[in-house]
Short mmCIF file of C-alpha atoms in Angstrom, two decimals:
data_model
loop_
_atom_site.label_atom_id
_atom_site.label_comp_id
_atom_site.label_asym_id
_atom_site.label_seq_id
_atom_site.Cartn_x
_atom_site.Cartn_y
_atom_site.Cartn_z
CA MET A 1 24.27 11.31 16.76
CA LEU A 2 27.14 13.81 16.62
CA ALA A 3 29.82 12.90 14.14
CA ARG A 4 33.40 12.67 15.34
CA LYS A 5 36.04 14.17 13.07
CA VAL A 6 38.99 11.83 12.53
CA ALA A 7 42.10 13.33 10.98
CA LEU A 8 43.39 10.37 9.00
CA ALA A 9 44.39 9.79 5.44
CA SER A 10 41.48 9.52 3.03
CA VAL A 11 39.94 6.08 2.67
CA ASP A 12 39.24 5.27 -0.97
CA LEU A 13 35.61 4.10 -0.78
CA PRO A 14 33.36 4.91 -3.73
CA VAL A 15 29.77 5.68 -2.82
CA SER A 16 27.65 2.58 -3.37
CA ARG A 17 24.23 3.22 -4.85
CA ALA A 18 21.40 1.68 -2.82
CA SER A 19 19.45 0.27 -5.70
CA GLY A 20 21.39 0.66 -8.90
CA ASN A 21 18.97 3.06 -10.52
CA LEU A 22 15.88 5.06 -9.69
CA ARG A 23 13.36 2.81 -11.39
CA ALA A 24 14.61 -0.25 -9.55
CA MET A 25 14.39 1.62 -6.27
CA PHE A 26 10.85 2.76 -6.93
CA LYS A 27 9.81 -0.70 -8.06
CA ALA A 28 11.02 -2.09 -4.74
CA ALA A 29 9.29 0.68 -2.81
CA PHE A 30 6.06 0.01 -4.68
CA LEU A 31 6.13 -3.71 -3.98
CA LEU A 32 6.72 -3.06 -0.30
CA ALA A 33 3.78 -0.66 -0.18
CA LEU A 34 1.22 -2.65 -2.17
CA PHE A 35 -2.13 -3.07 -0.44
CA SER A 36 -4.22 -6.16 -0.22
CA THR A 37 -7.37 -4.22 -1.02
CA LEU A 38 -5.72 -1.34 -2.87
CA SER A 39 -6.45 1.16 -0.13
CA MET A 40 -3.89 3.81 0.76
CA ARG A 41 -4.37 4.86 4.33
CA GLY A 42 -6.91 2.61 5.90
CA ALA A 43 -10.65 3.12 6.07
CA GLU A 44 -10.49 6.89 5.59
CA SER A 45 -8.37 6.86 2.43
CA VAL A 46 -9.73 7.85 -0.93
CA ALA A 47 -9.15 4.35 -2.27
CA ALA A 48 -10.99 2.72 0.63
CA ARG A 49 -13.94 5.06 0.18
CA ILE A 50 -14.02 4.30 -3.54
CA GLU A 51 -14.07 0.57 -2.83
CA ALA A 52 -16.73 0.96 -0.14
CA ASP A 53 -18.90 2.92 -2.57
CA TYR A 54 -18.40 0.29 -5.27
CA ARG A 55 -19.34 -2.53 -2.94
CA ALA A 56 -22.37 -0.65 -1.61
CA LYS A 57 -23.64 -0.19 -5.14
CA ARG A 58 -23.06 -3.86 -5.88
CA GLN A 59 -24.92 -4.83 -2.73
CA ALA A 60 -27.83 -2.58 -3.68
CA ALA A 61 -27.98 -4.18 -7.11
CA LEU A 62 -27.90 -7.65 -5.57
CA SER A 63 -30.60 -6.62 -3.13
CA ALA A 64 -32.86 -5.80 -6.04
CA GLN A 65 -32.08 -9.17 -7.60
CA TRP A 66 -32.31 -11.36 -4.53
CA MET A 67 -34.60 -9.52 -2.15
CA GLU A 68 -37.98 -7.86 -2.13
CA VAL A 69 -37.59 -4.12 -2.46
CA LYS A 70 -39.62 -1.47 -0.68
CA LEU A 71 -42.05 0.21 -3.06
CA PRO A 72 -41.92 4.02 -3.33
CA PHE A 73 -45.36 4.54 -1.78
CA GLU A 74 -44.93 2.01 1.06
CA THR A 75 -44.40 3.09 4.63
CA PRO A 76 -41.77 1.12 6.58
CA ALA A 77 -44.53 -0.56 8.57
CA ALA A 78 -46.47 -1.53 5.44
CA PHE A 79 -43.30 -2.88 3.83
CA LEU A 80 -42.51 -4.99 6.88
CA ALA A 81 -46.08 -6.30 7.00
CA ARG A 82 -45.90 -7.32 3.33
CA LEU A 83 -42.58 -9.04 3.89
CA LEU A 84 -43.99 -10.97 6.83
CA ASP A 85 -46.95 -12.18 4.78
CA THR A 86 -44.85 -13.33 1.83
CA ALA A 87 -42.06 -14.71 4.01
CA ARG A 88 -44.53 -16.89 5.90
CA ASP A 89 -45.63 -18.26 2.52
CA GLY A 90 -42.02 -19.42 1.96
CA ASP A 91 -40.80 -16.77 -0.48
CA SER A 92 -37.01 -16.76 -0.13
CA ARG A 93 -36.64 -13.20 -1.45
CA ALA A 94 -39.09 -11.82 1.09
CA THR A 95 -37.51 -13.92 3.82
CA ALA A 96 -34.07 -12.49 3.02
CA ALA A 97 -35.40 -8.94 2.89
CA LEU A 98 -37.19 -9.47 6.19
CA GLY A 99 -33.98 -10.69 7.82
CA TRP A 100 -32.04 -7.69 6.59
CA ALA A 101 -34.84 -5.35 7.70
CA PHE A 102 -34.58 -6.78 11.22
CA HIS A 103 -30.80 -6.32 11.11
CA GLU A 104 -31.22 -2.67 10.19
CA ARG A 105 -33.55 -2.31 13.17
CA GLY A 106 -30.87 -3.75 15.44
CA ASP A 107 -32.57 -7.10 16.01
CA ASP A 108 -29.87 -9.52 14.85
CA VAL A 109 -31.41 -12.54 16.54
CA ARG A 110 -34.47 -12.41 14.31
CA ALA A 111 -32.31 -11.19 11.41
CA ARG A 112 -30.19 -14.35 11.55
CA SER A 113 -33.27 -16.51 11.88
CA TRP A 114 -34.98 -15.14 8.75
CA LEU A 115 -31.75 -14.89 6.73
CA GLY A 116 -30.92 -18.46 7.70
CA SER A 117 -34.34 -19.61 6.51
CA SER A 118 -33.82 -17.89 3.17
CA ALA A 119 -30.28 -19.19 2.82
CA GLU A 120 -31.43 -22.73 3.44
CA ARG A 121 -33.84 -22.29 0.51
CA GLY A 122 -30.89 -21.47 -1.76
CA ASN A 123 -30.83 -17.67 -1.62
CA ARG A 124 -27.12 -16.98 -2.12
CA PHE A 125 -27.41 -13.34 -1.19
CA ALA A 126 -29.12 -14.23 2.09
CA ALA A 127 -26.23 -16.64 2.78
CA TYR A 128 -23.78 -13.83 2.06
CA LEU A 129 -25.59 -11.40 4.36
CA LEU A 130 -25.71 -14.06 7.05
CA GLY A 131 -21.99 -14.50 6.56
CA VAL A 132 -21.49 -10.75 7.03
CA LEU A 133 -23.33 -10.93 10.36
CA GLN A 134 -21.43 -14.06 11.23
CA SER A 135 -18.10 -12.34 10.66
CA ALA A 136 -19.16 -9.30 12.63
CA LYS A 137 -20.60 -11.11 15.65
CA GLY A 138 -18.86 -14.46 15.62
CA ALA A 139 -20.55 -17.81 15.54
CA SER A 140 -22.29 -19.10 18.66
CA GLY A 141 -22.63 -22.79 19.30
CA ASP A 142 -26.27 -22.52 20.31
CA ASP A 143 -27.30 -20.43 17.30
CA ALA A 144 -28.50 -22.67 14.49
CA ALA A 145 -28.30 -19.83 11.97
CA LEU A 146 -24.57 -19.59 12.61
CA SER A 147 -23.77 -23.30 12.71
CA VAL A 148 -22.86 -23.20 9.01
CA ASP A 149 -20.14 -21.03 7.44
CA TRP A 150 -22.61 -19.16 5.27
CA MET A 151 -19.99 -16.97 3.64
CA GLN A 152 -18.22 -20.09 2.44
CA LYS A 153 -21.56 -21.51 1.28
CA ALA A 154 -22.33 -18.36 -0.73
CA ALA A 155 -18.83 -18.45 -2.21
CA ASP A 156 -19.16 -22.11 -3.16
CA ASP A 157 -22.50 -21.24 -4.79
CA GLY A 158 -20.75 -18.68 -6.99
CA LEU A 159 -21.53 -15.28 -5.43
CA ALA A 160 -18.62 -12.99 -6.31
CA GLU A 161 -18.93 -10.87 -3.16
CA ALA A 162 -18.63 -13.96 -0.99
CA GLN A 163 -15.73 -15.30 -3.04
CA PHE A 164 -13.94 -11.99 -2.47
CA GLU A 165 -14.49 -12.28 1.29
CA ILE A 166 -13.16 -15.84 1.36
CA ALA A 167 -10.10 -14.67 -0.57
CA LEU A 168 -9.55 -11.95 2.03
CA ARG A 169 -9.72 -14.52 4.80
CA HIS A 170 -6.89 -16.50 3.23
CA ALA A 171 -4.91 -13.38 2.31
CA GLN A 172 -5.07 -11.99 5.85
CA GLY A 173 -5.14 -15.24 7.83
CA LYS A 174 -8.30 -14.11 9.61
CA GLY A 175 -11.08 -16.66 9.85
CA ALA A 176 -9.10 -19.08 7.68
CA PRO A 177 -5.49 -20.32 7.43
CA LEU A 178 -3.08 -17.84 5.86
CA ASP A 179 -2.85 -19.23 2.34
CA PRO A 180 -1.84 -16.80 -0.44
CA ALA A 181 -2.34 -19.45 -3.13
CA ALA A 182 -5.93 -20.06 -1.98
CA ALA A 183 -6.52 -16.31 -1.82
CA ARG A 184 -5.28 -15.92 -5.37
CA ALA A 185 -7.55 -18.73 -6.56
CA TRP A 186 -10.63 -17.20 -4.88
CA TYR A 187 -9.83 -13.75 -6.27
CA ALA A 188 -9.61 -15.38 -9.70
CA ARG A 189 -13.07 -16.93 -9.28
CA ALA A 190 -14.58 -13.60 -8.27
CA GLY A 191 -12.64 -11.87 -11.05
CA GLU A 192 -14.24 -14.14 -13.64
CA GLN A 193 -17.48 -12.38 -12.73
CA LYS A 194 -15.84 -8.97 -13.28
CA TYR A 195 -15.84 -8.12 -9.57
CA ALA A 196 -13.46 -5.16 -9.73
CA PRO A 197 -11.85 -5.28 -6.24
CA ALA A 198 -11.10 -8.97 -6.78
CA LEU A 199 -9.58 -8.23 -10.19
CA CYS A 200 -7.33 -5.61 -8.60
CA ASN A 201 -6.22 -7.84 -5.75
CA LEU A 202 -5.61 -10.74 -8.12
CA ALA A 203 -3.56 -8.50 -10.41
CA THR A 204 -1.57 -7.21 -7.42
CA MET A 205 -0.69 -10.78 -6.43
CA GLU A 206 0.30 -11.56 -10.02
CA LEU A 207 2.46 -8.44 -10.10
CA GLN A 208 4.16 -9.32 -6.82
CA GLY A 209 4.35 -13.07 -7.34
CA THR A 210 2.31 -13.68 -4.18
CA GLY A 211 0.59 -17.06 -4.00
CA GLY A 212 2.07 -18.08 -7.35
CA ALA A 213 4.41 -16.96 -10.10
CA VAL A 214 4.87 -13.37 -11.25
CA ASP A 215 2.71 -12.88 -14.33
CA LEU A 216 2.88 -9.34 -15.68
CA LYS A 217 0.74 -10.18 -18.70
CA LYS A 218 -2.11 -11.47 -16.53
CA ALA A 219 -1.67 -8.59 -14.08
CA GLU A 220 -2.04 -6.10 -16.90
CA GLU A 221 -5.09 -7.96 -18.22
CA HIS A 222 -6.82 -7.98 -14.85
CA PHE A 223 -6.01 -4.38 -13.93
CA ARG A 224 -7.29 -3.34 -17.36
CA ALA A 225 -10.53 -5.29 -16.83
CA ALA A 226 -11.07 -3.47 -13.52
CA ALA A 227 -10.31 -0.16 -15.22
CA ASP A 228 -12.75 -0.97 -18.02
CA ALA A 229 -15.37 -1.46 -15.30
CA GLY A 230 -14.67 2.12 -14.21
CA PHE A 231 -12.90 1.14 -10.99
CA PRO A 232 -10.26 3.82 -10.19
CA GLN A 233 -7.87 1.39 -8.48
CA GLY A 234 -7.86 -0.54 -11.74
CA PHE A 235 -6.48 2.51 -13.53
CA PHE A 236 -3.85 2.98 -10.83
CA GLY A 237 -2.81 -0.67 -10.94
CA LEU A 238 -2.68 -0.63 -14.73
CA GLY A 239 -0.37 2.36 -14.56
CA GLN A 240 1.81 0.49 -12.10
CA VAL A 241 2.15 -2.68 -14.10
CA LEU A 242 2.95 -0.67 -17.24
CA ARG A 243 5.52 1.36 -15.29
CA VAL A 244 7.17 -1.79 -13.94
CA GLN A 245 7.59 -2.87 -17.57
CA ASN A 246 9.19 0.53 -18.28
CA ARG A 247 6.26 1.51 -20.52
CA LEU A 248 6.11 4.96 -18.99
CA ALA A 249 4.39 6.67 -21.92
CA ASP A 250 1.58 4.09 -21.78
CA ALA A 251 1.32 4.39 -18.00
CA ALA A 252 0.55 8.11 -18.07
CA ALA A 253 -3.08 7.83 -19.25
CA PRO A 254 -4.27 5.34 -16.60
CA PHE A 255 -2.42 7.27 -13.90
CA GLU A 256 -4.26 10.41 -15.06
CA ARG A 257 -7.61 8.63 -14.63
CA ALA A 258 -6.60 7.42 -11.17
CA ALA A 259 -5.43 10.90 -10.17
CA GLU A 260 -8.76 12.37 -11.31
CA ALA A 261 -10.44 9.98 -8.86
CA GLY A 262 -8.27 11.33 -6.04
CA ILE A 263 -5.66 8.56 -5.74
CA VAL A 264 -2.67 10.50 -4.47
CA GLU A 265 -0.03 7.95 -5.47
CA ALA A 266 -1.08 8.38 -9.10
CA ASP A 267 -0.07 12.04 -8.94
CA PHE A 268 3.28 11.01 -7.51
CA TRP A 269 3.99 8.70 -10.44
CA LEU A 270 2.77 11.30 -12.94
CA GLY A 271 5.36 13.62 -11.46
CA CYS A 272 8.01 10.92 -11.94
CA ILE A 273 6.93 10.37 -15.54
CA ALA A 274 7.08 14.10 -16.28
CA CYS A 275 10.63 14.14 -14.85
CA GLU A 276 11.67 11.14 -16.93
CA GLY A 277 10.20 12.56 -20.11
CA ALA A 278 8.76 9.21 -21.28
CA GLY A 279 9.42 9.78 -24.97
CA LYS A 280 9.03 13.56 -24.80
CA PRO A 281 10.98 16.42 -23.22
CA ARG A 282 11.11 16.64 -19.44
CA ASP A 283 8.44 18.94 -18.10
CA GLU A 284 9.45 20.44 -14.75
CA ARG A 285 6.26 22.45 -14.51
CA GLU A 286 4.06 19.39 -14.99
CA ALA A 287 6.19 17.39 -12.58
CA ALA A 288 5.99 20.09 -9.92
CA LYS A 289 2.21 20.29 -10.28
CA HIS A 290 1.78 16.57 -9.61
CA PHE A 291 4.37 16.36 -6.84
CA LEU A 292 2.81 19.28 -4.98
CA LYS A 293 -0.65 17.75 -5.31
CA ALA A 294 0.63 14.39 -4.07
CA ALA A 295 2.47 16.11 -1.21
CA LEU A 296 -0.70 17.87 -0.10
CA GLY A 297 -2.45 14.48 -0.25
CA GLY A 298 0.04 12.98 2.19
CA ASN A 299 2.53 11.15 -0.04
CA VAL A 300 5.77 11.31 1.96
CA LEU A 301 8.18 10.96 -0.97
CA ALA A 302 6.29 13.71 -2.80
CA GLN A 303 6.65 15.91 0.28
CA ALA A 304 10.43 15.48 0.20
CA ILE A 305 10.48 16.27 -3.52
CA ALA A 306 8.14 19.25 -3.01
CA ALA A 307 10.56 20.74 -0.49
CA ASP A 308 13.38 20.50 -3.03
CA VAL A 309 11.24 21.80 -5.91
CA LEU A 310 10.08 24.81 -3.92
CA ARG A 311 13.57 25.51 -2.62
CA ARG A 312 15.06 25.54 -6.14
CA GLY A 313 12.09 26.99 -7.99
CA ALA A 314 12.03 23.99 -10.35
CA GLY A 315 8.82 24.32 -12.40
CA VAL A 316 7.22 26.65 -9.86
CA PRO A 317 8.26 29.96 -8.30
CA ALA A 318 10.80 29.46 -5.54
CA ASP A 319 9.24 29.54 -2.07
CA PRO A 320 11.83 28.90 0.67
CA ASP A 321 9.25 29.26 3.43
CA ALA A 322 6.99 26.58 1.93
CA ALA A 323 10.03 24.36 1.36
CA ALA A 324 10.98 24.75 5.02
CA ARG A 325 7.47 23.74 6.09
CA TRP A 326 7.75 20.51 4.10
CA ASP A 327 11.21 19.92 5.59
CA VAL A 328 9.65 20.11 9.05
CA GLU A 329 7.04 17.52 8.08
CA ILE A 330 9.70 15.18 6.69
CA GLU A 331 11.75 15.47 9.89
CA LYS A 332 8.76 14.10 11.82
CA LEU A 333 8.90 10.88 9.80
CA SER A 334 9.99 7.86 11.82
CA ASN A 335 9.48 5.00 9.34
CA PRO A 336 13.09 3.94 8.59
CA GLU A 337 12.26 2.45 5.19
CA LEU A 338 10.75 5.73 3.97
CA VAL A 339 13.53 7.79 5.54
CA ALA A 340 16.12 5.61 3.76
CA THR A 341 14.23 6.01 0.48
CA ILE A 342 14.39 9.79 0.84
CA GLY A 343 18.12 9.38 1.38
CA ASN A 344 18.23 7.45 -1.89
CA LEU A 345 16.46 10.33 -3.64
CA TYR A 346 19.26 12.69 -2.67
CA LEU A 347 21.93 10.10 -3.41
CA GLU A 348 20.57 9.44 -6.90
CA GLY A 349 19.73 13.07 -7.68
CA ARG A 350 17.05 12.20 -10.19
CA LEU A 351 13.88 13.75 -8.77
CA VAL A 352 15.69 16.16 -6.46
CA GLN A 353 18.97 17.99 -6.74
CA ARG A 354 21.76 15.59 -5.81
CA ASP A 355 22.96 16.40 -2.31
CA LEU A 356 25.16 13.88 -0.53
CA ALA A 357 25.04 15.81 2.73
CA LYS A 358 21.24 15.48 2.78
CA ALA A 359 21.56 11.84 1.73
CA LEU A 360 23.84 11.21 4.70
CA HIS A 361 21.42 13.00 7.02
CA PHE A 362 18.55 10.71 6.04
CA PHE A 363 20.67 7.55 5.93
CA ARG A 364 21.97 8.31 9.41
CA ARG A 365 18.43 8.82 10.70
CA ALA A 366 17.28 5.52 9.20
CA ALA A 367 20.45 3.78 10.43
CA GLU A 368 19.74 4.90 13.97
CA HIS A 369 16.41 3.08 13.68
CA GLY A 370 18.23 -0.09 12.58
CA GLN A 371 17.64 0.00 8.79
CA PRO A 372 20.45 -2.18 7.34
CA ALA A 373 20.83 -0.61 3.88
CA ALA A 374 20.89 2.86 5.43
CA GLN A 375 23.58 1.70 7.84
CA ARG A 376 25.70 0.52 4.91
CA LEU A 377 25.24 3.75 2.98
CA ALA A 378 25.78 6.01 5.98
CA GLY A 379 28.97 4.12 6.77
CA THR A 380 30.20 4.33 3.20
CA LEU A 381 29.57 8.05 2.94
CA LEU A 382 31.22 8.73 6.31
CA ALA A 383 34.24 6.66 5.29
CA SER A 384 34.70 8.30 1.90
CA GLY A 385 34.03 11.85 3.07
CA GLU A 386 32.14 12.57 -0.15
CA ALA A 387 29.24 14.04 1.82
CA GLY A 388 31.53 16.64 3.38
CA GLU A 389 31.97 14.76 6.64
CA ARG A 390 34.45 12.02 7.53
CA ASP A 391 34.20 9.93 10.68
CA LEU A 392 35.88 6.54 10.56
CA GLU A 393 34.68 5.49 14.01
CA GLU A 394 31.05 6.08 13.09
CA ALA A 395 31.67 4.53 9.66
CA TYR A 396 33.08 1.45 11.43
CA GLN A 397 29.93 1.28 13.58
CA TRP A 398 27.44 1.45 10.70
CA LEU A 399 29.37 -0.83 8.35
CA TRP A 400 29.90 -3.44 11.07
CA LEU A 401 26.20 -3.38 11.93
CA ALA A 402 25.19 -3.46 8.26
CA ALA A 403 27.38 -6.51 7.62
CA ARG A 404 25.81 -8.27 10.61
CA ASN A 405 22.33 -7.27 9.39
CA GLY A 406 22.55 -8.95 6.01
CA GLN A 407 24.34 -6.38 3.84
CA PRO A 408 27.19 -8.31 2.18
CA GLU A 409 28.44 -5.20 0.35
CA ALA A 410 29.24 -3.64 3.72
CA GLU A 411 31.98 -6.17 4.55
CA PRO A 412 34.67 -5.00 2.07
CA ALA A 413 33.97 -1.37 2.98
CA PHE A 414 34.28 -2.29 6.66
CA GLN A 415 37.62 -4.00 6.05
CA ALA A 416 38.91 -0.92 4.23
CA VAL A 417 37.91 1.31 7.16
CA LEU A 418 39.49 -1.12 9.62
CA LYS A 419 42.86 -0.93 7.82
CA ALA A 420 42.82 2.89 8.06
CA MET A 421 42.33 2.94 11.86
CA ASN A 422 44.80 2.49 14.70
CA GLY A 423 44.31 0.24 17.71
CA PRO A 424 42.70 2.73 20.15
CA GLN A 425 40.32 3.96 17.47
CA ILE A 426 39.27 0.41 16.64
CA ILE A 427 38.60 -0.33 20.31
CA GLN A 428 36.49 2.80 20.68
CA ALA A 429 34.59 2.13 17.44
CA ALA A 430 33.99 -1.51 18.38
CA ARG A 431 32.59 -0.40 21.74
CA ARG A 432 30.23 2.04 20.02
CA ALA A 433 29.02 -0.65 17.63
CA ALA A 434 28.50 -3.21 20.40
CA GLU A 435 26.54 -0.75 22.55
CA PHE A 436 24.30 0.46 19.72
CA GLN A 437 20.57 0.10 20.32
CA PRO A 438 18.11 1.02 17.53
CA GLN A 439 15.85 3.94 18.34
CA PRO A 440 12.16 3.03 18.59
CA GLN A 441 9.98 4.01 15.66
#
């Protein structure tokens, strides 16, 4: 949107900070971005692959405990023949292994039959595997093996993997009513058995106050238990809960472990800690190293900071061309919450050089997508002229919209702008505000 220059007397409107201070802003951003399973970007993210690997290893260990295992010298046919013989004799381990072998061959009808037989004999792992098939295929009324919720049965019988799955059902509202309190309780049951993903999800809910009260002490305890089990997301979560408590020096070590495992967000926070100093001198070189690594890993805030770092040569040699390339990437961003957060970076001037013109640019972009806080801040900056641009009609538009969209601080600023405008200008500004339609994301 092109700004309109209005030659009027200055309106005395101090710039209002979006979040009070940088740590509060980042705490809010973190809580908005927390993941139910501590993954970062879906199935292909580093965190998701780490969790998948962890769960595969757990499943292999359970297979050895609950199922007959193929001997090194056995051919697949000989193994299957042995399973058939022992399964027919009623051995629940062989019956479970036989069911899973049929599943791996693509014969889920016989797989469910044999797994159901084993589960009915009390094999919890067979019940869990049957539940996995049940979730994947959906229960059929004429299939006796699927007439029972076997995942629930395995969870009730104490299998941590199944308890984790039941917690996910309640956390996501898929396959069970959306019930955060129930999810938290099931994560706690699985966490008692040191199941690391459950410990992390439980700690995340305790940190956020989801499904119960905020409990930073318990969150720290559970993230630490997951970290002690060698689970990288546990290290990342531990760093987060320590950071939220402003224990930045303590947070550095777990963030380092998480970064070593490839968790990009850990590098971002290590860059923040290096900027803050955390009990020692600020280290621009260390901060730049982590921000650039996080930027290359896809962290959007780190990309915005990397552009500024490379432009100024803060901790690394100046590279205007590289900075411009990151600027191009940031301009592609359409998520209004992230765009507004980048505006906050430039407004606060803590991790980047303070630049109110850039702050206005990002607030305006987010405002055009309907982000209320960005509308308030864009309006305030345009009214005060502190960003080098004054436009009372556009300020009227954003402040009026912000006040309507739940930003109480926008109302006094709007009234101040209103008093500085004449009748025709107010009519024009009111028309602009009434006709505004948020841009699609």
